[in-house]
Coordinates of C-alpha atoms and ligand atoms in Angstrom, one line a residue:
X453 CA 106.6 136.7 88.0
X454 CA 110.1 137.2 87.4
X455 CA 111.6 139.3 84.5
X456 CA 112.4 136.5 82.5
X457 CA 108.8 134.9 82.8
X458 CA 107.3 138.3 82.1
X459 CA 109.3 138.5 78.8
X460 CA 108.0 135.1 77.8
X461 CA 104.4 136.2 78.4
X462 CA 105.0 139.3 76.3
X463 CA 106.2 137.1 73.5
X464 CA 103.2 134.7 73.9
X465 CA 100.8 137.6 73.8
X466 CA 102.4 139.2 70.7
X467 CA 102.8 136.0 68.8
X468 CA 99.1 135.0 69.7
X469 CA 97.7 138.3 68.4
X470 CA 99.9 138.1 65.3
X471 CA 98.8 134.5 64.6
X472 CA 94.9 135.7 65.0
X473 CA 95.7 138.7 62.6
X474 CA 97.2 136.5 60.0
X475 CA 94.5 134.0 60.1
X476 CA 91.8 136.8 59.4
X477 CA 93.7 138.1 56.4
X478 CA 93.2 136.6 53.0
X479 CA 96.9 135.7 52.3
X480 CA 98.4 133.3 49.8
X481 CA 101.8 132.3 48.4
X482 CA 105.0 133.5 49.4
X483 CA 103.7 136.5 51.4
X484 CA 101.5 134.1 53.5
X485 CA 104.8 132.1 54.2
X486 CA 106.9 135.2 55.0
X487 CA 104.4 136.9 57.2
X488 CA 103.8 133.6 59.3
X489 CA 107.4 133.4 60.0
X490 CA 107.2 136.6 62.1
X491 CA 105.0 135.2 64.8
X492 CA 107.0 132.0 64.5
X493 CA 110.3 133.5 65.2
X494 CA 108.8 135.9 67.9
X495 CA 107.7 132.7 70.0
X496 CA 110.2 130.1 68.9
X497 CA 113.6 131.8 68.3
X498 CA 115.1 130.7 71.6
X499 CA 114.1 127.1 71.2
X500 CA 115.6 127.0 67.7
X501 CA 118.8 128.5 68.9
X502 CA 118.9 125.9 71.7
X503 CA 118.2 123.0 69.3
X504 CA 120.9 124.2 67.0
X505 CA 123.3 124.5 69.9
X506 CA 122.4 120.8 70.8
X507 CA 123.1 119.7 67.3
X508 CA 126.5 121.5 67.3
X509 CA 127.4 119.9 70.7
X510 CA 126.4 116.5 69.4
X511 CA 123.6 116.2 72.0
X512 CA 120.7 116.8 70.0
X513 CA 118.0 114.7 71.6
X514 CA 116.2 117.0 73.8
X515 CA 112.8 118.7 73.9
X516 CA 114.0 121.7 72.1
X517 CA 115.2 119.5 69.2
X518 CA 111.8 117.8 69.1
X519 CA 109.8 121.1 68.9
X520 CA 112.2 122.5 66.4
X521 CA 112.0 119.6 64.0
X522 CA 108.2 119.3 64.4
X523 CA 107.4 122.9 63.8
X524 CA 110.0 123.4 60.8
X525 CA 108.6 120.3 59.3
X526 CA 105.0 121.7 59.8
X527 CA 106.0 124.8 58.1
X528 CA 107.7 122.9 55.4
X529 CA 104.5 121.0 54.7
X530 CA 102.6 124.3 54.4
X531 CA 100.8 123.8 57.8
X532 CA 101.9 127.4 59.0
X533 CA 99.3 127.8 61.7
X534 CA 100.1 124.5 63.3
X535 CA 103.9 125.4 63.3
X536 CA 103.2 128.5 65.0
X537 CA 100.6 127.1 67.5
X538 CA 102.7 124.2 68.5
X539 CA 105.5 126.6 69.5
X540 CA 103.1 128.9 71.4
X541 CA 101.6 126.2 73.4
X542 CA 105.0 124.8 74.2
X543 CA 105.9 128.1 75.5
X544 CA 102.8 128.6 77.5
X545 CA 103.5 125.1 79.2
X546 CA 107.0 126.0 79.9
X547 CA 105.9 129.3 81.4
X548 CA 103.3 127.6 83.5
X549 CA 106.0 125.1 84.7
X550 CA 108.6 127.7 85.7
X551 CA 106.0 129.7 87.5
X552 CA 104.7 126.8 89.5
X553 CA 108.1 125.6 90.4
X554 CA 108.9 129.3 91.5
X555 CA 105.8 129.2 93.6
X556 CA 106.3 126.3 95.3
X557 CA 110.0 127.1 96.1
X558 CA 108.7 130.3 97.5
X559 CA 106.0 128.7 99.7
X560 CA 108.5 126.2 101.0
X561 CA 110.8 129.1 101.6
X562 CA 107.9 130.9 103.7
X563 CA 107.4 127.6 105.6
X564 CA 110.9 127.7 106.5
X565 CA 110.9 131.4 107.1
X566 CA 113.2 131.1 110.0
X567 CA 116.3 133.0 108.7
X568 CA 116.7 136.1 110.9
X569 CA 117.8 139.4 109.1
X570 CA 119.7 140.9 112.0
X571 CA 120.6 140.4 115.8
X572 CA 120.2 143.2 118.4
X573 CA 123.5 143.3 120.2
X574 CA 123.6 144.7 123.7
X575 CA 126.7 146.8 124.2
X576 CA 128.5 147.6 127.5
X577 CA 126.9 150.9 127.9
X578 CA 123.4 149.3 127.5
X579 CA 123.1 150.6 123.8
X580 CA 121.3 148.2 121.3
X581 CA 122.6 148.0 117.8
X582 CA 121.3 145.9 115.1
X583 CA 124.0 143.9 113.4
X584 CA 124.2 141.1 110.9
X585 CA 123.9 137.7 112.9
X586 CA 127.1 136.5 111.4
X587 CA 129.1 139.2 113.3
X588 CA 127.9 138.3 116.7
X589 CA 130.6 136.6 118.7
X590 CA 130.1 133.6 121.1
X591 CA 129.2 134.8 124.6
X592 CA 127.6 138.3 123.6
X593 CA 124.3 139.4 124.9
X594 CA 121.6 139.8 122.3
X595 CA 118.1 141.2 123.0
X596 CA 115.0 139.7 121.3
X597 CA 111.9 141.7 121.5
X598 CA 108.4 140.4 121.3
X599 CA 107.5 139.3 117.8
X600 CA 111.2 138.8 116.7
X601 CA 112.8 135.7 115.8
X602 CA 115.7 134.4 118.0
X603 CA 118.6 134.7 115.7
X604 CA 121.3 132.6 117.5
X605 CA 121.2 129.5 119.9
X606 CA 122.0 130.6 123.5
X607 CA 120.8 130.9 127.1
X608 CA 118.4 133.2 128.5
X609 CA 120.0 135.6 131.0
X610 CA 117.0 137.8 131.8
X611 CA 113.3 137.9 130.9
X612 CA 110.4 135.7 131.1
X613 CA 108.5 134.7 128.0
X614 CA 107.0 132.2 125.8
X615 CA 108.3 131.1 122.5
X616 CA 106.7 130.0 119.4
X617 CA 108.5 126.9 118.1
X618 CA 106.0 126.1 115.4
X619 CA 108.3 126.9 112.5
X620 CA 110.9 124.4 113.8
X621 CA 108.7 121.7 115.3
X622 CA 105.3 122.1 113.9
X623 CA 104.3 122.2 117.4
X624 CA 101.7 124.9 118.2
X625 CA 101.9 125.0 122.0
X626 CA 104.3 127.8 123.1
X627 CA 107.3 127.1 125.2
X628 CA 107.8 128.9 128.6
X629 CA 111.4 130.2 129.0
X630 CA 113.0 132.1 131.9
X631 CA 116.6 133.1 133.0
X632 CA 118.7 129.8 132.5
X633 CA 116.7 128.3 129.8
X634 CA 118.5 127.2 126.6
X635 CA 116.8 128.6 123.5
X636 CA 117.5 127.7 119.9
X637 CA 117.4 130.0 117.0
X638 CA 114.4 130.1 114.8
X639 CA 111.9 130.3 117.4
X640 CA 109.8 133.6 117.7
X641 CA 109.7 135.4 121.0
X642 CA 105.9 135.9 122.0
X643 CA 105.4 138.0 125.1
X644 CA 108.3 139.9 126.7
X645 CA 111.7 140.9 125.7
X646 CA 114.6 138.4 126.5
X647 CA 118.2 139.0 127.0
X648 CA 120.1 136.0 125.5
X649 CA 123.8 135.0 126.0
X650 CA 124.9 133.4 122.6
X651 CA 126.2 130.0 123.0
X652 CA 127.3 129.6 119.3
X653 CA 128.1 131.4 116.2
X654 CA 125.3 132.0 113.7
X655 CA 126.8 129.5 111.2
X656 CA 126.8 126.8 113.9
X657 CA 123.3 127.7 115.1
X658 CA 120.2 125.5 114.7
X659 CA 118.5 127.8 112.0
X660 CA 121.8 127.7 109.8
X661 CA 121.9 123.9 110.1
X662 CA 118.4 123.5 109.4
X663 CA 118.3 125.8 106.1
X664 CA 121.6 124.1 104.9
X665 CA 119.7 120.8 105.3
X666 CA 116.6 121.9 103.6
X667 CA 118.4 123.6 100.7
X668 CA 120.6 120.5 100.0
X669 CA 117.8 117.9 100.2
X670 CA 116.9 118.1 96.6
X671 CA 120.5 117.2 95.6
X672 CA 119.9 113.6 96.8
X673 CA 118.0 111.9 94.1
X674 CA 115.4 109.2 94.4
X675 CA 115.2 106.1 92.3
X676 CA 112.1 107.6 90.5
X677 CA 114.1 110.7 89.8
X678 CA 117.2 108.6 88.5
X679 CA 114.7 106.4 86.5
X680 CA 113.2 109.5 84.7
X681 CA 116.6 110.9 83.7
X682 CA 117.8 107.4 82.3
X683 CA 114.4 107.2 80.7
X684 CA 114.6 110.6 78.9
X685 CA 118.1 109.6 77.8
X686 CA 116.8 106.5 75.8
X687 CA 113.3 107.7 75.2
X688 CA 114.0 110.9 73.1
X689 CA 116.3 109.3 70.6
X690 CA 114.0 106.2 70.4
X691 CA 111.1 108.6 69.6
X692 CA 113.0 110.5 66.9
X693 CA 114.0 107.2 65.3
X694 CA 110.5 105.9 65.5
X695 CA 109.3 109.3 63.9
X696 CA 111.7 108.9 61.1
X697 CA 110.5 105.2 60.4
X698 CA 107.0 106.5 60.5
X699 CA 107.8 109.1 57.7
X700 CA 109.6 106.6 55.5
X701 CA 108.4 103.0 55.9
X702 CA 104.6 103.4 55.1
X703 CA 105.1 105.4 52.0
X704 CA 107.8 102.8 50.8
X705 CA 105.4 99.9 51.5
X706 CA 102.8 101.8 49.6
X707 CA 105.2 102.3 46.7
X708 CA 106.1 98.6 46.7
X709 CA 102.4 97.7 46.7
X710 CA 102.0 100.1 43.7
X711 CA 99.7 102.6 45.5
X712 CA 100.2 106.3 46.0
X713 CA 103.2 106.9 48.4
X714 CA 101.3 109.6 50.6
X715 CA 104.5 111.2 51.5
X716 CA 103.2 114.2 52.9
X717 CA 100.5 112.4 55.1
X718 CA 103.1 110.3 56.7
X719 CA 105.5 113.1 57.3
X720 CA 102.8 115.0 59.1
X721 CA 102.0 112.0 61.2
X722 CA 105.7 111.6 62.0
X723 CA 105.8 115.3 63.0
X724 CA 102.7 115.0 65.2
X725 CA 104.5 111.9 66.8
X726 CA 107.5 114.2 67.7
X727 CA 105.3 116.8 69.4
X728 CA 103.4 114.2 71.4
X729 CA 106.4 112.5 72.6
X730 CA 107.8 115.5 74.4
X731 CA 108.4 114.3 78.0
X732 CA 107.9 117.6 79.9
X733 CA 105.2 116.4 82.3
X734 CA 107.4 113.7 83.6
X735 CA 110.6 115.5 83.8
X736 CA 109.1 118.3 85.8
X737 CA 106.4 116.9 87.9
X738 CA 108.5 114.1 89.7
X739 CA 111.1 116.2 91.2
X740 CA 108.4 118.9 91.9
X741 CA 106.4 116.3 93.6
X742 CA 109.3 115.3 96.0
X743 CA 110.2 118.9 96.5
X744 CA 106.7 119.5 97.7
X745 CA 106.7 116.5 99.9
X746 CA 109.9 117.4 101.6
X747 CA 108.6 121.0 102.1
X748 CA 105.4 119.7 103.4
X749 CA 107.3 117.6 105.9
X750 CA 109.5 120.3 107.1
X751 CA 106.4 122.3 108.0
X752 CA 105.5 119.6 110.4
X753 CA 108.8 119.6 112.0
X754 CA 110.2 116.6 110.0
X755 CA 113.3 117.2 108.1
X756 CA 113.9 114.6 105.4
X757 CA 117.3 114.9 103.9
X758 CA 116.6 113.7 100.3
X759 CA 113.9 112.2 98.1
X760 CA 115.6 109.0 98.3
X761 CA 115.0 108.9 102.0
X762 CA 111.3 109.6 101.3
X763 CA 111.3 106.4 99.1
X764 CA 112.9 104.3 101.8
X765 CA 110.4 105.7 104.5
X766 CA 107.5 104.8 102.4
X767 CA 108.6 101.0 102.4
X768 CA 109.4 100.8 106.1
X769 CA 108.2 97.5 107.6
X770 CA 110.5 97.1 110.6
X771 CA 111.1 100.0 113.1
X772 CA 113.8 99.6 115.5
X773 CA 113.8 102.0 118.4
X774 CA 116.1 103.0 121.1
X775 CA 114.5 103.3 124.6
X776 CA 116.0 106.0 126.6
X777 CA 115.2 109.4 125.2
X778 CA 113.0 108.0 122.2
X779 CA 110.2 106.2 124.0
X780 CA 111.0 107.3 127.5
X781 CA 111.7 111.0 128.5
X782 CA 115.2 110.2 129.4
X783 CA 114.8 112.3 132.6
X784 CA 115.3 109.9 135.5
X785 CA 114.1 110.5 139.1
X786 CA 116.2 109.1 141.8
X787 CA 113.8 106.8 143.6
X788 CA 116.2 105.5 146.2
X789 CA 119.9 104.9 147.4
X790 CA 120.6 101.3 148.6
X791 CA 123.3 99.3 150.3
X792 CA 125.3 102.3 150.6
X793 CA 128.6 102.2 152.6
X794 CA 128.5 105.9 152.9
X795 CA 125.8 108.5 153.7
X796 CA 123.3 108.6 150.8
X797 CA 124.0 112.3 150.2
X798 CA 127.8 111.7 150.0
X799 CA 127.3 108.8 147.5
X800 CA 125.1 111.0 145.3
X801 CA 127.7 113.8 145.7
X802 CA 130.5 111.5 144.4
X803 CA 128.4 110.1 141.5
X804 CA 127.2 113.6 140.4
X805 CA 130.9 114.7 140.4
X806 CA 132.1 111.8 138.3
X807 CA 129.2 112.4 135.9
X808 CA 129.9 116.2 135.6
X809 CA 131.1 116.0 132.0
X810 CA 128.9 113.3 130.6
X811 CA 125.8 114.4 128.4
X812 CA 124.0 111.1 129.1
X813 CA 120.5 111.5 130.5
X814 CA 121.4 109.6 133.5
X815 CA 124.2 111.9 134.4
X816 CA 121.8 114.9 134.1
X817 CA 119.4 113.2 136.4
X818 CA 122.1 112.4 139.0
X819 CA 123.3 116.0 139.0
X820 CA 119.8 117.2 139.4
X821 CA 119.2 114.9 142.2
X822 CA 122.4 116.1 143.8
X823 CA 121.0 119.5 143.8
X824 CA 123.9 121.8 142.9
X825 CA 126.4 122.1 140.1
X826 CA 129.2 119.7 140.5
X827 CA 132.7 121.6 141.2
X828 CA 134.8 120.7 138.2
X829 CA 138.2 121.2 139.9
X830 CA 137.5 118.2 142.2
X831 CA 137.4 115.9 139.2
X832 CA 140.1 114.5 137.0
X833 CA 140.9 111.6 134.6
X834 CA 137.3 111.2 133.4
X835 CA 136.7 108.2 131.1
X836 CA 133.1 107.6 129.7
X837 CA 132.5 104.1 128.6
X838 CA 129.7 104.1 126.1
X839 CA 126.8 101.9 127.2
X840 CA 128.4 101.1 130.7
X841 CA 129.0 104.4 132.6
X842 CA 131.9 106.7 133.8
X843 CA 135.1 106.2 135.7
X844 CA 136.7 109.4 137.1
X845 CA 138.9 110.6 139.9
X846 CA 137.0 112.7 142.5
X847 CA 139.1 114.3 145.3
X848 CA 141.7 111.8 144.3
X849 CA 139.5 108.7 144.7
X850 CA 138.6 106.6 141.9
X851 CA 134.9 106.7 141.4
X852 CA 133.1 104.3 138.9
X853 CA 129.4 105.0 138.2
X854 CA 127.4 102.7 135.8
X855 CA 125.8 99.4 135.3
X856 CA 126.8 95.9 136.3
X857 CA 129.0 95.5 133.3
X858 CA 131.1 98.4 134.4
X859 CA 131.3 97.1 138.0
X860 CA 132.7 93.7 136.7
X861 CA 135.1 95.7 134.4
X862 CA 136.7 97.4 137.5
X863 CA 136.7 94.2 139.4
X864 CA 133.8 94.8 141.7
X865 CA 130.8 92.4 142.3
X866 CA 127.6 94.5 142.2
X867 CA 124.8 93.8 144.6
X868 CA 121.5 93.1 142.8
X869 CA 118.5 95.4 143.3
X870 CA 115.2 93.9 144.0
X871 CA 113.1 96.9 142.8
X872 CA 112.1 97.6 139.2
X873 CA 114.1 100.4 137.9
X874 CA 117.4 101.3 136.3
X875 CA 120.2 100.8 138.8
X876 CA 123.3 102.8 138.8
X877 CA 126.0 101.1 140.8
X878 CA 128.7 103.1 142.4
X879 CA 132.3 101.7 143.3
X880 CA 135.0 103.8 145.0
X881 CA 138.5 102.7 145.0
X882 CA 137.7 99.3 143.7
X883 CA 135.1 98.6 146.5
X884 CA 131.4 98.5 146.1
X885 CA 129.8 101.6 147.6
X886 CA 126.1 101.0 146.8
X887 CA 123.7 101.8 144.1
X888 CA 121.2 104.5 143.2
X889 CA 117.8 103.4 141.7
X890 CA 116.5 105.7 139.2
X891 CA 113.3 105.5 137.1
X892 CA 112.3 106.8 133.8
X893 CA 108.9 107.9 132.6
X894 CA 107.3 106.7 129.4
X895 CA 106.7 109.7 127.1
X896 CA 103.1 111.0 126.6
X897 CA 101.9 109.6 123.3
X898 CA 104.4 106.7 123.2
X899 CA 101.7 104.0 123.2
X900 CA 99.7 106.0 120.5
X901 CA 102.8 106.2 118.5
X902 CA 103.4 102.4 118.4
X903 CA 99.7 101.9 117.5
X904 CA 100.0 104.4 114.6
X905 CA 103.0 102.7 113.3
X906 CA 101.2 99.4 113.1
X907 CA 98.3 101.2 111.6
X908 CA 100.8 102.8 109.0
X909 CA 101.7 99.3 107.8
X910 CA 104.8 98.7 110.0
X911 CA 104.9 94.9 110.7
X912 CA 107.5 94.7 113.4
X913 CA 108.5 97.1 116.1
X914 CA 111.7 96.4 117.9
X915 CA 113.1 98.1 121.0
X916 CA 116.8 98.1 121.8
X917 CA 118.3 99.3 125.2
X918 CA 121.3 99.3 127.2
X919 CA 119.3 99.0 130.3
X920 CA 118.6 95.9 132.3
X921 CA 116.1 93.4 131.1
X922 CA 113.4 93.9 133.8
X923 CA 113.0 97.6 132.8
X924 CA 113.4 97.0 129.0
X925 CA 110.6 94.2 129.1
X926 CA 108.3 96.4 131.4
X927 CA 108.4 99.3 128.9
X928 CA 108.0 97.1 125.9
X929 CA 105.0 95.5 127.4
X930 CA 103.4 98.6 128.3
X931 CA 103.8 100.0 125.0
X932 CA 102.9 97.0 122.9
X933 CA 106.1 96.6 121.3
X934 CA 106.8 93.3 119.6
X935 CA 110.4 92.5 120.3
X936 CA 112.9 93.7 122.9
X937 CA 116.6 93.3 123.3
X938 CA 118.2 94.6 126.5
X939 CA 121.6 95.1 128.0
X940 CA 123.1 95.8 124.7
X941 CA 126.4 97.9 124.2
X942 CA 126.3 100.4 121.4
X943 CA 128.2 97.8 119.2
X944 CA 125.6 95.2 120.0
X945 CA 123.0 97.6 118.9
X946 CA 124.6 97.6 115.5
X947 CA 124.8 93.9 115.4
X948 CA 121.1 93.6 116.3
X949 CA 120.1 96.0 113.5
X950 CA 122.2 94.0 111.2
X951 CA 120.7 90.8 112.1
X952 CA 117.1 92.4 111.5
X953 CA 118.3 93.8 108.2
X954 CA 119.3 90.4 107.1
X955 CA 116.0 89.0 108.1
X956 CA 113.8 91.7 106.1
X957 CA 112.4 90.8 102.8
X958 CA 113.3 92.6 99.5
X959 CA 111.5 95.8 99.0
X960 CA 111.0 96.4 102.7
X961 CA 113.2 98.6 104.7
X962 CA 114.1 99.2 108.1
X963 CA 114.3 102.3 110.1
X964 CA 116.1 103.0 113.4
X965 CA 114.8 105.8 115.6
X966 CA 117.3 107.0 118.3
X967 CA 117.8 110.2 120.3
X968 CA 121.2 110.8 118.8
X969 CA 123.2 110.3 122.1
X970 CA 125.7 107.5 121.5
X971 CA 123.6 106.1 118.5
X972 CA 125.3 107.5 115.6
X973 CA 126.7 104.1 114.4
X974 CA 123.2 102.5 114.4
X975 CA 121.5 105.6 112.7
X976 CA 123.9 105.2 109.8
X977 CA 123.7 101.4 109.5
X978 CA 119.9 101.3 109.2
X979 CA 118.3 101.9 105.7
X980 CA 116.9 105.2 107.1
X981 CA 118.2 106.5 110.4
X982 CA 115.6 108.8 112.3
X983 CA 117.0 111.3 114.9
X984 CA 114.6 112.5 117.4
X985 CA 114.3 115.5 119.5
X986 CA 117.3 116.7 117.7
X987 CA 117.0 120.3 118.3
X988 CA 120.5 121.6 119.3
X989 CA 122.2 118.1 118.9
X990 CA 124.6 118.4 116.1
X991 CA 125.9 115.0 116.0
X992 CA 122.4 113.6 115.5
X993 CA 121.5 116.0 112.9
X994 CA 124.5 115.2 111.0
X995 CA 124.3 111.1 111.3
X996 CA 120.5 110.9 110.7
X997 CA 118.6 110.7 107.4
X998 CA 115.6 112.1 108.9
X999 CA 115.4 114.5 111.7
X1000 CA 112.3 114.9 113.8
X1001 CA 112.7 118.4 115.5
X1002 CA 110.7 117.8 118.7
X1003 CA 110.7 114.6 120.7
X1004 CA 107.2 113.5 120.0
X1005 CA 107.3 109.7 119.0
X1006 CA 104.1 110.2 117.0
X1007 CA 106.0 112.0 114.4
X1008 CA 107.6 108.7 113.2
X1009 CA 104.3 107.4 111.8
X1010 CA 103.6 110.7 110.5
X1011 CA 106.9 110.9 108.4
X1012 CA 105.8 107.5 107.1
X1013 CA 102.5 108.6 106.1
X1014 CA 103.8 111.8 104.5
X1015 CA 106.3 109.9 102.6
X1016 CA 103.7 107.3 101.4
X1017 CA 101.4 110.1 100.3
X1018 CA 104.2 111.8 98.3
X1019 CA 105.3 108.6 96.7
X1020 CA 101.6 107.8 95.7
X1021 CA 101.4 111.1 93.9
X1022 CA 104.7 110.7 92.3
X1023 CA 103.6 107.4 91.0
X1024 CA 100.2 108.5 89.8
X1025 CA 102.1 111.2 87.8
X1026 CA 104.4 108.7 86.1
X1027 CA 101.6 106.4 85.0
X1028 CA 99.3 109.2 84.1
X1029 CA 101.8 111.1 81.9
X1030 CA 103.3 107.8 80.3
X1031 CA 99.7 106.5 79.8
X1032 CA 98.3 109.6 78.0
X1033 CA 101.5 109.8 76.1
X1034 CA 101.3 106.3 74.6
X1035 CA 97.6 106.8 73.9
X1036 CA 98.5 109.9 72.0
X1037 CA 101.4 108.3 70.2
X1038 CA 99.2 105.5 69.1
X1039 CA 96.4 107.9 67.9
X1040 CA 99.0 110.1 66.2
X1041 CA 100.5 107.3 64.3
X1042 CA 97.2 106.2 63.0
X1043 CA 96.3 109.7 62.0
X1044 CA 93.6 110.2 64.4
X1045 CA 95.2 112.9 66.3
X1046 CA 96.6 116.0 64.6
X1047 CA 99.2 118.3 65.8
X1048 CA 96.8 120.5 67.6
X1049 CA 95.4 117.5 69.7
X1050 CA 99.0 116.6 70.5
X1051 CA 100.1 119.9 71.8
X1052 CA 96.9 120.1 73.9
X1053 CA 97.5 116.8 75.5
X1054 CA 101.1 117.6 76.2
X1055 CA 100.4 120.9 77.9
X1056 CA 97.3 119.5 79.6
X1057 CA 99.0 116.5 81.0
X1058 CA 101.8 118.8 82.4
X1059 CA 99.5 121.2 84.0
X1060 CA 97.6 118.3 85.7
X1061 CA 100.7 116.6 86.7
X1062 CA 102.2 119.8 88.3
X1063 CA 98.9 120.5 90.2
X1064 CA 98.9 117.0 91.4
X1065 CA 102.5 117.3 92.5
X1066 CA 101.7 120.3 94.5
X1067 CA 99.3 118.3 96.6
X1068 CA 102.4 116.8 98.3
X1069 CA 102.8 120.1 100.0
X1070 CA 99.7 119.5 102.0
X1071 CA 100.6 117.5 105.0
X1072 CA 98.5 119.2 107.8
X1073 CA 95.8 116.4 108.2
X1074 CA 98.1 113.3 107.7
Ligands
LIG2271 P1 119.8 103.2 126.1 O1 119.9 102.0 125.1 O2 118.7 103.0 126.9 O3 119.7 104.5 125.3 P2 122.6 103.4 126.8 O4 123.3 102.8 125.6 O5 122.9 105.0 126.6 O6 121.1 103.1 127.0 O7 123.3 103.2 128.1 C1 123.1 101.7 128.6 C2 123.2 101.7 130.0 O8 124.6 102.1 130.4 C3 122.4 102.7 131.0 O9 121.2 101.8 131.2 C4 123.2 102.7 132.1 O10 123.0 101.7 133.0 C5 124.7 102.6 131.5 N1 125.2 104.0 131.5 C6 125.6 104.4 130.2 N2 126.0 105.7 130.5 C7 126.1 106.0 131.8 C8 126.4 107.2 132.4 N3 126.8 108.2 132.1 N4 126.2 107.0 133.9 C9 125.7 105.9 134.4 N5 125.2 104.9 133.7 C10 125.4 104.8 132.4
LIG2272 MG1 120.5 106.1 124.1

């Protein structure tokens, strides 16, 4: 408990003890009044001050105002006990609420406990000093001992170990690393010390990016949250005026009918009405529900950038996916070299050099097949044409590496390949030089992932690819995908998504899932853009609304299920809180529920709603 919370707790205990004491004493008249004011001020002075400030600032209609008017009114009517008790319970409710919010914030912080405290910098002399991660420069060597968190992204220079990536990806199987492996910050080193050459500054490292993202997630408000704040703005004044009407109209009618006016009875009912109407349960439990949902999702390696995206995810009916890197591993194997006008080895060498600077999965694979690092000094004038390939000068010769579109763009007629697979054509100095046939592997769990999507209520799955038709259709058929569009340029992908958006019904949303390599425009065009396997890819983390930390396609359906559960909880809370309120308001107006019942209902609803909201944290079995 914080200091502030402890102070409120003390005030509650003192006021409660005083109240009990006063109830036991046989007091009457002015003395009774004066003595009851003591516990009243002990427990309520801050509320009274806030209410007064609200009136001075001409923004009176808030909870403090409701409580102040109701309790002052009760005391004026001689209902001292009730006046004090209402304040007391209100404060108990507030305390519980701030405690619950603090707890859930802390448990989310614990889930996201990836912030390193220090980095062990290895000096020239072999001396190790612990420094603030912020002070480590790019290219420094840091030492991470077993049990420690990797503070900064980099590459292992020595050591063989395994890493626990669970905090980042929710994946419990450790990842093996050795010299040369890229490692990302936030993972825990498990078995042996590692020396790592840092590749980024701390502020640019994965941990910092993720923490920023989670911390800012709650600033993007969902429709339900906006609804509640708009609701509270009209609701409280409406309740105040209704209370005024309840206090004045029935007595006036009674007077006109020649009966007793019963002013005090109706005034008391009006005050009860004010107590009941306090909207605390709604105001607190809805943001808390989203907060818990976002926290629960991040424990599974699913980062959702705002509660608005949770809402959109929950309504997803169409999922559009990129092929390479999303459904397939994006790690191609060279399965043949055909029609080459030079030695196979030479063709591969030129292609690998032309691709030296590209980050596309195809380029990585060609370089791997070539077998050694390309020599950068042999390459000049590199141009990468998104969705087509690369053109570069290697040893002074113009080498074009890419698909048939690229060949035609450089004025070369490509020769078709009869085998199924992705074909990488190569042209040298404007003459066709042959093609390299490469094939990709479908990811483990991709088929399951598509089935899980259909089960989660997605009605249409679409795959977009820049690859040739034969490959696209083959993959789609094996995975059970409903629609496939092949041979698309990045701009065509945007158009395809726009066409699908135009087709989708109101209230249904479309998600695009990509690996973040050249799909940023589509990611931002979809209702919700999901980037997958985004660890270490900044562009994707920035462009996407939802980031899946590892590249398991099953996480897509999981993200949808988590969002659905969270929204269900939020809606339950809205209906439950509004329902109980309306019931109590009716009972209060009819004089069937007194102020005691009112405050119990209020605090009770709030406690239940908060407990319900915290259920959204629990995502492990979804
Ligand atoms: P996908 O939609 O499958 O992710 P891309 O849009 O990234 O594919 O690329 C589409 C096609 O363009 C690839 O199948 C390939 O034929 C060609 N291509 C793109 N980049 C390169 C590259 N760097 N080297 C060779 N071919 C490339
Ligand atoms: Mg791609």
